[in-house]
Amino acid sequence: MHDVRSVRAPSMLRLATASLAGTAIEFYDFFVYGTAAALVLGPLFFPTFSPLAGTLAAFATFGVGFVARPLGSVLFGHIGDRHGRRPVLMISLLLTGASTVAVGCVPTYDTIGVAAPLLLLVLRFLQGLGLGGEWGGAVLLTAEHAPPERRGLWSSFPQIGPAVGFVLANGVMLVLSVTLSDAQFAAWGWRIPFWAAGALAVGGLLLRSSLAESPQFLELDDRARVPLAEVVRDHWRLVLLTAGALAVGYAIFYAVTTWSLAYATERLDVSRTVMLACIMAAVVIKGSLTPLVALLGDRYGRRPLCLIGCTAAALWMFPLVALLSTGAPLLMFLGFLGAMLAFITMFAVIAAYLPELYEPRVRCTGAAVGYNLGGVLGGALTPIVATALAEQGGRVPWGVGAYLTGIALLSLACFALLPETRPVPVPAVQPASG
């Protein structure tokens, strides 16, 4: 057994910040592809398709990243449960960063023909593979160092990373949209955010290189030989429930950040600059409220907040599509903000909730597989299904609202079947009288 006392306890703030930075960088890589898919990849890589079919094809390559994420969680979960959480953070960041830079170098269909979309497909798969490992490693390293009574707070830092990554990715896209002509953006401007991922990845690797391994991992005497086999045999019901519970969060996030961007720019003739600004503002507020909501989870429990967030999501999906269909910036922003508030009420506490649901010996695999299967259910299909449903409807895409509401109700049922995990505070011992 490893001597845990020989491991110097890291500063929780430094560790949580390093985890946040890493998830921000990896989600930047993932999101910049989604934004490019909504704005420009269809005509460049699927020019023989109609505009609608090109958008659907671009979203299909986007969805491949989600399919790869559970595979990444299996691969990196095995490493995390057998060899430690820290190696997962380094390898996953390197893989995602390298594949993202490579996307920015792929020639278009006009240059190399069908090889262009095939290369996109392969690189998107590698992106998803890396991201599938990143979340589990970052969250577990933070959660397993954190004091139990503040585990929700400290574990929420990696959950801020997706908001930071999204704002970075779309901020770069917004600047390029404003400063470049449409022709320049289509010719080379869209590649710049992908190339920038290389510098971000190097910075993230340097920041993470000094992190200590999780004390809970070092305390394990008997590590799982094949973590996935144990998870499937002993925790399959828990994996399915967590995947179903988390599906609504992914569906909301990608309906707002990816599908609505394509829908408003193509169907409502809203400029991409206005759309990016509206979405980014809602995501910034969501990210800044994450620690506050996590503190509520430490005080009142993980499950109650998840049930409240799910219920709010089910009630808000029809108003969301109604507000989006107006094309008015303020109303669209309000629709996005309501959706993001419902989302973060659940996802601010998920980083503490999922690790607490699984035993330490298979925690990296179980939590990561459940989390990323939720991404397949809610994230991979949502832009494709929503685009197809919106095409069949009138000006207000009520079918999209019904689809999102259905996912919210499914997730609500799954959360209702999960237990509470918040550590029970130990009451203070009262001094004896007399």
Tab-separated table of C-alpha atoms in Angstrom:
chain	number	residue	atom	x	y	z
A	1	MET	CA	0.000	0.000	0.000
A	2	HIS	CA	1.206	3.538	-0.760
A	3	ASP	CA	1.996	5.792	2.148
A	4	VAL	CA	-0.508	8.598	1.791
A	5	ARG	CA	1.273	10.644	4.429
A	6	SER	CA	4.217	11.061	2.037
A	7	VAL	CA	2.007	12.927	-0.410
A	8	ARG	CA	2.045	16.630	0.232
A	9	ALA	CA	-1.523	17.964	0.333
A	10	PRO	CA	-1.914	20.494	-2.475
A	11	SER	CA	-3.610	23.817	-2.125
A	12	MET	CA	-7.243	23.156	-3.044
A	13	LEU	CA	-7.458	26.470	-4.887
A	14	ARG	CA	-4.388	25.690	-7.001
A	15	LEU	CA	-5.599	22.172	-7.754
A	16	ALA	CA	-9.141	23.276	-8.572
A	17	THR	CA	-7.815	26.078	-10.801
A	18	ALA	CA	-5.588	23.651	-12.697
A	19	SER	CA	-8.560	21.331	-13.219
A	20	LEU	CA	-10.681	24.270	-14.393
A	21	ALA	CA	-7.981	25.386	-16.840
A	22	GLY	CA	-7.688	21.906	-18.312
A	23	THR	CA	-11.404	21.378	-18.802
A	24	ALA	CA	-11.673	24.894	-20.264
A	25	ILE	CA	-8.993	24.091	-22.840
A	26	GLU	CA	-10.449	20.713	-23.772
A	27	PHE	CA	-13.980	22.042	-24.034
A	28	TYR	CA	-12.664	24.969	-26.082
A	29	ASP	CA	-11.359	22.379	-28.526
A	30	PHE	CA	-14.691	20.543	-28.544
A	31	PHE	CA	-16.900	23.640	-28.800
A	32	VAL	CA	-14.944	25.405	-31.510
A	33	TYR	CA	-15.811	22.481	-33.779
A	34	GLY	CA	-19.512	22.765	-32.928
A	35	THR	CA	-19.540	26.477	-33.746
A	36	ALA	CA	-17.675	25.899	-37.005
A	37	ALA	CA	-20.112	23.097	-37.881
A	38	ALA	CA	-23.033	25.487	-37.399
A	39	LEU	CA	-21.459	28.336	-39.386
A	40	VAL	CA	-19.119	27.138	-42.105
A	41	LEU	CA	-18.196	23.428	-42.324
A	42	GLY	CA	-21.249	22.351	-44.359
A	43	PRO	CA	-20.461	24.375	-47.530
A	44	LEU	CA	-16.696	23.739	-47.270
A	45	PHE	CA	-16.725	19.994	-46.680
A	46	PHE	CA	-20.111	18.925	-48.095
A	47	PRO	CA	-20.568	21.322	-51.054
A	48	THR	CA	-22.545	18.852	-53.173
A	49	PHE	CA	-25.323	18.758	-50.549
A	50	SER	CA	-28.219	21.179	-50.242
A	51	PRO	CA	-27.783	23.808	-47.484
A	52	LEU	CA	-29.972	21.783	-45.088
A	53	ALA	CA	-28.260	18.472	-45.921
A	54	GLY	CA	-24.844	20.120	-45.594
A	55	THR	CA	-25.711	21.402	-42.121
A	56	LEU	CA	-27.010	17.977	-41.120
A	57	ALA	CA	-23.828	16.326	-42.433
A	58	ALA	CA	-21.656	18.803	-40.517
A	59	PHE	CA	-23.679	18.096	-37.356
A	60	ALA	CA	-23.226	14.375	-37.998
A	61	THR	CA	-19.434	14.789	-37.812
A	62	PHE	CA	-20.090	16.863	-34.671
A	63	GLY	CA	-22.054	13.943	-33.230
A	64	VAL	CA	-19.187	11.508	-33.849
A	65	GLY	CA	-17.283	13.275	-31.063
A	66	PHE	CA	-20.039	12.326	-28.629
A	67	VAL	CA	-20.025	8.701	-29.774
A	68	ALA	CA	-16.272	8.617	-29.111
A	69	ARG	CA	-16.604	10.063	-25.613
A	70	PRO	CA	-17.872	6.872	-23.891
A	71	LEU	CA	-15.051	4.955	-25.590
A	72	GLY	CA	-12.625	7.543	-24.234
A	73	SER	CA	-14.146	7.176	-20.786
A	74	VAL	CA	-13.572	3.412	-20.940
A	75	LEU	CA	-9.970	3.788	-22.120
A	76	PHE	CA	-8.998	6.587	-19.751
A	77	GLY	CA	-11.198	5.228	-16.971
A	78	HIS	CA	-9.117	2.047	-17.069
A	79	ILE	CA	-5.945	4.124	-16.798
A	80	GLY	CA	-7.448	6.224	-14.008
A	81	ASP	CA	-8.610	3.262	-11.930
A	82	ARG	CA	-5.453	1.198	-12.504
A	83	HIS	CA	-2.660	3.815	-12.653
A	84	GLY	CA	-4.065	7.016	-11.167
A	85	ARG	CA	-6.148	10.066	-12.013
A	86	ARG	CA	-3.164	12.312	-12.834
A	87	PRO	CA	-1.921	10.475	-15.983
A	88	VAL	CA	-5.434	10.770	-17.427
A	89	LEU	CA	-5.259	14.562	-17.223
A	90	MET	CA	-2.005	14.750	-19.164
A	91	ILE	CA	-2.701	12.220	-21.931
A	92	SER	CA	-6.280	13.349	-22.621
A	93	LEU	CA	-5.268	17.015	-22.917
A	94	LEU	CA	-2.447	16.146	-25.327
A	95	LEU	CA	-4.728	14.015	-27.523
A	96	THR	CA	-7.532	16.568	-27.720
A	97	GLY	CA	-5.180	19.494	-28.377
A	98	ALA	CA	-3.287	17.720	-31.166
A	99	SER	CA	-6.431	16.554	-32.964
A	100	THR	CA	-7.968	20.049	-32.752
A	101	VAL	CA	-4.904	21.689	-34.324
A	102	ALA	CA	-5.062	19.064	-37.061
A	103	VAL	CA	-8.705	19.964	-37.860
A	104	GLY	CA	-7.493	23.475	-38.688
A	105	CYS	CA	-5.071	21.994	-41.238
A	106	VAL	CA	-7.498	19.739	-43.150
A	107	PRO	CA	-7.913	20.837	-46.806
A	108	THR	CA	-11.485	21.398	-47.981
A	109	TYR	CA	-13.547	19.226	-50.325
A	110	ASP	CA	-12.553	21.361	-53.330
A	111	THR	CA	-8.895	20.465	-52.709
A	112	ILE	CA	-8.863	16.753	-51.803
A	113	GLY	CA	-12.433	15.616	-52.427
A	114	VAL	CA	-14.111	13.019	-50.224
A	115	ALA	CA	-10.932	12.602	-48.138
A	116	ALA	CA	-11.695	15.988	-46.544
A	117	PRO	CA	-14.902	15.009	-44.669
A	118	LEU	CA	-13.367	11.623	-43.834
A	119	LEU	CA	-10.383	13.326	-42.179
A	120	LEU	CA	-12.781	15.582	-40.269
A	121	LEU	CA	-14.594	12.484	-39.056
A	122	VAL	CA	-11.402	10.822	-37.794
A	123	LEU	CA	-10.127	13.943	-36.029
A	124	ARG	CA	-13.512	14.636	-34.441
A	125	PHE	CA	-13.471	11.054	-33.148
A	126	LEU	CA	-10.028	11.629	-31.574
A	127	GLN	CA	-11.282	14.883	-30.004
A	128	GLY	CA	-14.158	13.012	-28.402
A	129	LEU	CA	-11.858	10.223	-27.238
A	130	GLY	CA	-9.683	12.717	-25.346
A	131	LEU	CA	-12.608	14.625	-23.878
A	132	GLY	CA	-14.178	11.379	-22.703
A	133	GLY	CA	-11.209	10.898	-20.398
A	134	GLU	CA	-10.699	14.511	-19.390
A	135	TRP	CA	-13.851	15.050	-17.356
A	136	GLY	CA	-13.394	11.974	-15.163
A	137	GLY	CA	-9.754	12.697	-14.421
A	138	ALA	CA	-10.227	16.393	-13.644
A	139	VAL	CA	-13.316	15.942	-11.495
A	140	LEU	CA	-12.004	12.964	-9.546
A	141	LEU	CA	-8.642	14.525	-8.791
A	142	THR	CA	-10.438	17.569	-7.361
A	143	ALA	CA	-13.264	15.677	-5.595
A	144	GLU	CA	-10.943	13.164	-3.950
A	145	HIS	CA	-8.696	15.897	-2.537
A	146	ALA	CA	-11.580	18.061	-1.292
A	147	PRO	CA	-12.901	18.021	2.299
A	148	PRO	CA	-16.303	16.240	2.333
A	149	GLU	CA	-18.252	19.252	3.596
A	150	ARG	CA	-16.993	21.390	0.667
A	151	ARG	CA	-16.716	18.712	-1.999
A	152	GLY	CA	-19.530	20.242	-4.040
A	153	LEU	CA	-17.852	23.650	-4.110
A	154	TRP	CA	-14.362	22.488	-5.074
A	155	SER	CA	-15.656	19.927	-7.559
A	156	SER	CA	-17.639	22.637	-9.317
A	157	PHE	CA	-14.450	24.315	-10.571
A	158	PRO	CA	-13.957	21.815	-13.422
A	159	GLN	CA	-17.638	22.403	-14.248
A	160	ILE	CA	-16.874	26.084	-14.867
A	161	GLY	CA	-14.362	24.952	-17.503
A	162	PRO	CA	-16.965	24.197	-20.206
A	163	ALA	CA	-18.384	27.735	-19.877
A	164	VAL	CA	-14.893	29.262	-20.097
A	165	GLY	CA	-14.041	27.041	-23.054
A	166	PHE	CA	-17.264	27.952	-24.809
A	167	VAL	CA	-16.743	31.680	-24.292
A	168	LEU	CA	-13.141	31.422	-25.528
A	169	ALA	CA	-14.158	29.443	-28.616
A	170	ASN	CA	-17.071	31.663	-29.515
A	171	GLY	CA	-15.233	34.846	-28.526
A	172	VAL	CA	-12.564	34.057	-31.097
A	173	MET	CA	-15.263	33.221	-33.655
A	174	LEU	CA	-17.077	36.468	-32.819
A	175	VAL	CA	-13.938	38.580	-33.288
A	176	LEU	CA	-13.230	36.879	-36.608
A	177	SER	CA	-16.844	37.360	-37.724
A	178	VAL	CA	-16.616	41.091	-37.033
A	179	THR	CA	-13.137	41.700	-38.477
A	180	LEU	CA	-13.192	39.457	-41.562
A	181	SER	CA	-15.430	39.421	-44.601
A	182	ASP	CA	-17.560	36.341	-45.245
A	183	ALA	CA	-15.153	35.297	-47.993
A	184	GLN	CA	-12.083	35.647	-45.753
A	185	PHE	CA	-13.792	33.784	-42.907
A	186	ALA	CA	-14.720	30.895	-45.216
A	187	ALA	CA	-11.307	30.826	-46.905
A	188	TRP	CA	-9.025	30.775	-43.847
A	189	GLY	CA	-10.459	32.657	-40.857
A	190	TRP	CA	-12.366	29.662	-39.435
A	191	ARG	CA	-9.049	27.777	-39.096
A	192	ILE	CA	-7.479	30.229	-36.609
A	193	PRO	CA	-9.410	29.028	-33.498
A	194	PHE	CA	-8.293	25.452	-34.217
A	195	TRP	CA	-4.630	26.449	-34.517
A	196	ALA	CA	-4.857	28.427	-31.265
A	197	ALA	CA	-5.691	25.156	-29.465
A	198	GLY	CA	-2.012	24.160	-29.711
A	199	ALA	CA	-0.801	27.041	-27.547
A	200	LEU	CA	-3.619	26.473	-25.046
A	201	ALA	CA	-2.769	22.773	-24.756
A	202	VAL	CA	0.901	23.505	-24.024
A	203	GLY	CA	-0.114	25.960	-21.289
A	204	GLY	CA	-2.500	23.415	-19.778
A	205	LEU	CA	0.149	20.679	-19.722
A	206	LEU	CA	2.596	22.962	-17.920
A	207	LEU	CA	-0.065	23.915	-15.358
A	208	ARG	CA	-1.008	20.297	-14.654
A	209	SER	CA	2.516	18.876	-14.514
A	210	SER	CA	2.964	19.671	-10.792
A	211	LEU	CA	-0.352	18.234	-9.513
A	212	ALA	CA	-0.243	15.472	-6.892
A	213	GLU	CA	-2.104	12.180	-7.271
A	214	SER	CA	-5.445	11.671	-5.523
A	215	PRO	CA	-5.020	10.471	-1.896
A	216	GLN	CA	-8.081	8.212	-2.176
A	217	PHE	CA	-6.503	6.441	-5.152
A	218	LEU	CA	-3.207	6.005	-3.311
A	219	GLU	CA	-5.051	4.465	-0.343
A	220	LEU	CA	-6.565	1.694	-2.475
A	221	ASP	CA	-5.108	-1.716	-1.601
A	222	ASP	CA	-7.091	-3.708	-4.131
A	223	ARG	CA	-7.459	-1.997	-7.498
A	224	ALA	CA	-9.854	-3.327	-10.114
A	225	ARG	CA	-8.086	-5.489	-12.718
A	226	VAL	CA	-10.670	-4.723	-15.421
A	227	PRO	CA	-12.702	-1.735	-14.161
A	228	LEU	CA	-15.198	-1.803	-17.042
A	229	ALA	CA	-16.087	-5.445	-16.348
A	230	GLU	CA	-16.833	-4.620	-12.702
A	231	VAL	CA	-18.896	-1.582	-13.676
A	232	VAL	CA	-20.970	-3.590	-16.169
A	233	ARG	CA	-21.428	-6.484	-13.736
A	234	ASP	CA	-22.101	-4.604	-10.503
A	235	HIS	CA	-23.160	-1.070	-11.461
A	236	TRP	CA	-24.939	-1.338	-14.831
A	237	ARG	CA	-28.214	0.024	-13.430
A	238	LEU	CA	-26.415	3.006	-11.898
A	239	VAL	CA	-24.625	3.736	-15.194
A	240	LEU	CA	-27.907	3.701	-17.137
A	241	LEU	CA	-29.646	5.921	-14.576
A	242	THR	CA	-26.831	8.481	-14.512
A	243	ALA	CA	-26.668	8.526	-18.320
A	244	GLY	CA	-30.412	9.092	-18.569
A	245	ALA	CA	-30.337	11.703	-15.816
A	246	LEU	CA	-27.598	13.736	-17.502
A	247	ALA	CA	-29.069	13.567	-21.022
A	248	VAL	CA	-31.204	16.692	-20.472
A	249	GLY	CA	-28.187	18.834	-19.592
A	250	TYR	CA	-26.441	17.962	-22.837
A	251	ALA	CA	-29.643	18.410	-24.839
A	252	ILE	CA	-30.209	21.882	-23.396
A	253	PHE	CA	-26.629	23.011	-23.815
A	254	TYR	CA	-26.259	21.936	-27.434
A	255	ALA	CA	-29.756	23.050	-28.407
A	256	VAL	CA	-28.776	26.540	-27.226
A	257	THR	CA	-25.145	26.681	-28.317
A	258	THR	CA	-25.159	24.705	-31.573
A	259	TRP	CA	-28.623	24.089	-33.049
A	260	SER	CA	-30.056	27.556	-32.286
A	261	LEU	CA	-26.987	29.171	-33.852
A	262	ALA	CA	-27.549	27.363	-37.144
A	263	TYR	CA	-31.341	27.777	-36.980
A	264	ALA	CA	-31.333	31.523	-36.366
A	265	THR	CA	-28.632	32.345	-38.919
A	266	GLU	CA	-30.120	30.150	-41.671
A	267	ARG	CA	-33.877	30.338	-41.070
A	268	LEU	CA	-34.398	33.686	-39.326
A	269	ASP	CA	-31.595	35.652	-41.036
A	270	VAL	CA	-30.144	36.760	-37.695
A	271	SER	CA	-26.471	37.670	-38.034
A	272	ARG	CA	-23.985	35.230	-36.550
A	273	THR	CA	-22.454	38.098	-34.544
A	274	VAL	CA	-25.764	38.782	-32.767
A	275	MET	CA	-26.357	35.082	-32.128
A	276	LEU	CA	-22.886	34.462	-30.743
A	277	ALA	CA	-23.223	37.495	-28.455
A	278	CYS	CA	-26.639	36.370	-27.103
A	279	ILE	CA	-25.473	32.809	-26.461
A	280	MET	CA	-22.165	33.871	-24.913
A	281	ALA	CA	-23.878	36.258	-22.491
A	282	ALA	CA	-26.141	33.462	-21.202
A	283	VAL	CA	-23.203	31.052	-20.864
A	284	VAL	CA	-21.108	33.641	-18.964
A	285	ILE	CA	-23.888	34.066	-16.382
A	286	LYS	CA	-24.246	30.280	-16.144
A	287	GLY	CA	-20.506	29.863	-15.525
A	288	SER	CA	-20.341	32.593	-12.870
A	289	LEU	CA	-23.236	31.112	-10.888
A	290	THR	CA	-21.750	27.596	-10.825
A	291	PRO	CA	-19.869	27.871	-7.458
A	292	LEU	CA	-22.892	29.466	-5.757
A	293	VAL	CA	-25.200	26.652	-6.863
A	294	ALA	CA	-22.569	24.102	-5.802
A	295	LEU	CA	-22.532	25.624	-2.307
A	296	LEU	CA	-26.293	25.101	-2.153
A	297	GLY	CA	-25.608	21.466	-3.061
A	298	ASP	CA	-23.204	21.169	-0.125
A	299	ARG	CA	-25.875	22.547	2.189
A	300	TYR	CA	-29.101	20.997	0.889
A	301	GLY	CA	-27.953	17.955	-1.084
A	302	ARG	CA	-27.176	17.023	-4.691
A	303	ARG	CA	-30.418	15.249	-5.632
A	304	PRO	CA	-32.890	18.028	-4.680
A	305	LEU	CA	-31.089	20.532	-6.912
A	306	CYS	CA	-31.015	18.033	-9.786
A	307	LEU	CA	-34.773	17.455	-9.456
A	308	ILE	CA	-35.456	21.216	-9.364
A	309	GLY	CA	-33.245	21.853	-12.415
A	310	CYS	CA	-34.869	19.035	-14.378
A	311	THR	CA	-38.365	20.265	-13.593
A	312	ALA	CA	-37.411	23.811	-14.623
A	313	ALA	CA	-35.987	22.472	-17.878
A	314	ALA	CA	-39.190	20.571	-18.682
A	315	LEU	CA	-41.244	23.735	-18.092
A	316	TRP	CA	-38.931	26.042	-20.087
A	317	MET	CA	-38.375	24.233	-23.402
A	318	PHE	CA	-41.510	25.535	-25.130
A	319	PRO	CA	-40.875	29.137	-23.993
A	320	LEU	CA	-37.279	28.709	-25.207
A	321	VAL	CA	-38.246	27.903	-28.807
A	322	ALA	CA	-40.964	30.577	-28.788
A	323	LEU	CA	-38.485	33.259	-27.692
A	324	LEU	CA	-35.854	32.034	-30.164
A	325	SER	CA	-38.321	32.178	-33.067
A	326	THR	CA	-38.872	35.930	-32.544
A	327	GLY	CA	-35.349	36.667	-33.783
A	328	ALA	CA	-35.233	39.580	-31.290
A	329	PRO	CA	-31.840	39.639	-29.497
A	330	LEU	CA	-33.177	40.451	-26.015
A	331	LEU	CA	-35.934	37.821	-26.166
A	332	MET	CA	-33.565	35.192	-27.536
A	333	PHE	CA	-31.101	35.976	-24.741
A	334	LEU	CA	-33.861	35.555	-22.126
A	335	GLY	CA	-34.763	32.186	-23.625
A	336	PHE	CA	-31.142	31.071	-23.534
A	337	LEU	CA	-30.633	32.385	-19.994
A	338	GLY	CA	-33.633	30.475	-18.612
A	339	ALA	CA	-32.330	27.286	-20.221
A	340	MET	CA	-28.800	27.819	-18.870
A	341	LEU	CA	-30.098	28.456	-15.333
A	342	ALA	CA	-32.047	25.175	-15.408
A	343	PHE	CA	-28.935	23.450	-16.766
A	344	ILE	CA	-26.545	24.715	-14.101
A	345	THR	CA	-28.938	23.915	-11.249
A	346	MET	CA	-28.239	20.289	-12.146
A	347	PHE	CA	-24.697	20.342	-13.500
A	348	ALA	CA	-23.080	22.476	-10.792
A	349	VAL	CA	-23.444	19.550	-8.358
A	350	ILE	CA	-22.889	16.665	-10.799
A	351	ALA	CA	-19.106	16.745	-10.347
A	352	ALA	CA	-19.570	15.873	-6.660
A	353	TYR	CA	-22.657	13.683	-7.160
A	354	LEU	CA	-21.302	11.188	-9.696
A	355	PRO	CA	-18.041	10.341	-7.868
A	356	GLU	CA	-20.015	9.866	-4.637
A	357	LEU	CA	-22.312	7.358	-6.364
A	358	TYR	CA	-19.466	4.989	-7.314
A	359	GLU	CA	-17.012	3.113	-5.095
A	360	PRO	CA	-13.366	4.323	-5.358
A	361	ARG	CA	-11.957	1.214	-7.114
A	362	VAL	CA	-14.122	1.753	-10.240
A	363	ARG	CA	-14.992	5.407	-9.757
A	364	CYS	CA	-13.033	6.811	-12.701
A	365	THR	CA	-14.607	4.362	-15.159
A	366	GLY	CA	-18.141	4.370	-13.722
A	367	ALA	CA	-18.547	8.125	-13.339
A	368	ALA	CA	-16.952	8.901	-16.707
A	369	VAL	CA	-18.937	6.272	-18.638
A	370	GLY	CA	-22.235	7.431	-17.115
A	371	TYR	CA	-21.390	11.078	-17.793
A	372	ASN	CA	-20.381	10.518	-21.415
A	373	LEU	CA	-23.223	8.121	-22.262
A	374	GLY	CA	-25.485	10.990	-21.208
A	375	GLY	CA	-23.653	13.027	-23.837
A	376	VAL	CA	-24.524	10.504	-26.540
A	377	LEU	CA	-28.196	10.456	-25.510
A	378	GLY	CA	-28.587	14.207	-25.126
A	379	GLY	CA	-25.785	15.898	-27.063
A	380	ALA	CA	-24.956	13.863	-30.152
A	381	LEU	CA	-28.492	13.672	-31.518
A	382	THR	CA	-29.960	17.011	-30.438
A	383	PRO	CA	-28.547	19.277	-33.218
A	384	ILE	CA	-29.456	16.688	-35.888
A	385	VAL	CA	-32.953	15.899	-34.575
A	386	ALA	CA	-33.722	19.559	-33.832
A	387	THR	CA	-32.606	20.650	-37.316
A	388	ALA	CA	-34.830	18.014	-38.938
A	389	LEU	CA	-37.821	18.843	-36.696
A	390	ALA	CA	-37.462	22.591	-37.285
A	391	GLU	CA	-37.498	22.019	-41.041
A	392	GLN	CA	-40.896	20.312	-40.769
A	393	GLY	CA	-42.514	23.018	-38.620
A	394	GLY	CA	-43.618	26.597	-39.151
A	395	ARG	CA	-41.903	29.722	-37.888
A	396	VAL	CA	-42.032	28.458	-34.290
A	397	PRO	CA	-40.354	25.007	-34.093
A	398	TRP	CA	-42.731	23.485	-31.536
A	399	GLY	CA	-41.468	20.006	-32.418
A	400	VAL	CA	-38.063	20.942	-31.027
A	401	GLY	CA	-39.706	22.103	-27.797
A	402	ALA	CA	-41.582	18.793	-27.513
A	403	TYR	CA	-38.384	16.806	-28.137
A	404	LEU	CA	-36.438	18.710	-25.468
A	405	THR	CA	-39.319	18.464	-22.988
A	406	GLY	CA	-39.437	14.702	-23.511
A	407	ILE	CA	-35.723	14.388	-22.718
A	408	ALA	CA	-36.204	16.535	-19.595
A	409	LEU	CA	-38.993	14.250	-18.351
A	410	LEU	CA	-36.834	11.158	-18.986
A	411	SER	CA	-33.988	12.706	-16.981
A	412	LEU	CA	-36.372	13.723	-14.192
A	413	ALA	CA	-37.497	10.108	-13.828
A	414	CYS	CA	-33.870	8.917	-13.677
A	415	PHE	CA	-32.885	11.493	-11.043
A	416	ALA	CA	-35.923	10.441	-8.977
A	417	LEU	CA	-34.544	6.883	-8.867
A	418	LEU	CA	-31.046	7.908	-7.739
A	419	PRO	CA	-30.128	8.214	-4.048
A	420	GLU	CA	-28.799	11.253	-2.186
A	421	THR	CA	-25.039	11.150	-1.540
A	422	ARG	CA	-24.188	14.358	0.339
A	423	PRO	CA	-21.962	13.486	3.322
A	424	VAL	CA	-23.889	13.800	6.592
A	425	PRO	CA	-22.185	16.318	8.932
A	426	VAL	CA	-20.914	14.828	12.172
A	427	PRO	CA	-22.609	16.663	15.074
A	428	ALA	CA	-20.339	18.428	17.504
A	429	VAL	CA	-19.803	16.635	20.822
A	430	GLN	CA	-21.357	18.592	23.675
A	431	PRO	CA	-19.238	18.864	26.857
A	432	ALA	CA	-20.600	16.908	29.794
A	433	SER	CA	-22.381	19.037	32.391
A	434	GLY	CA	-21.390	19.070	35.992
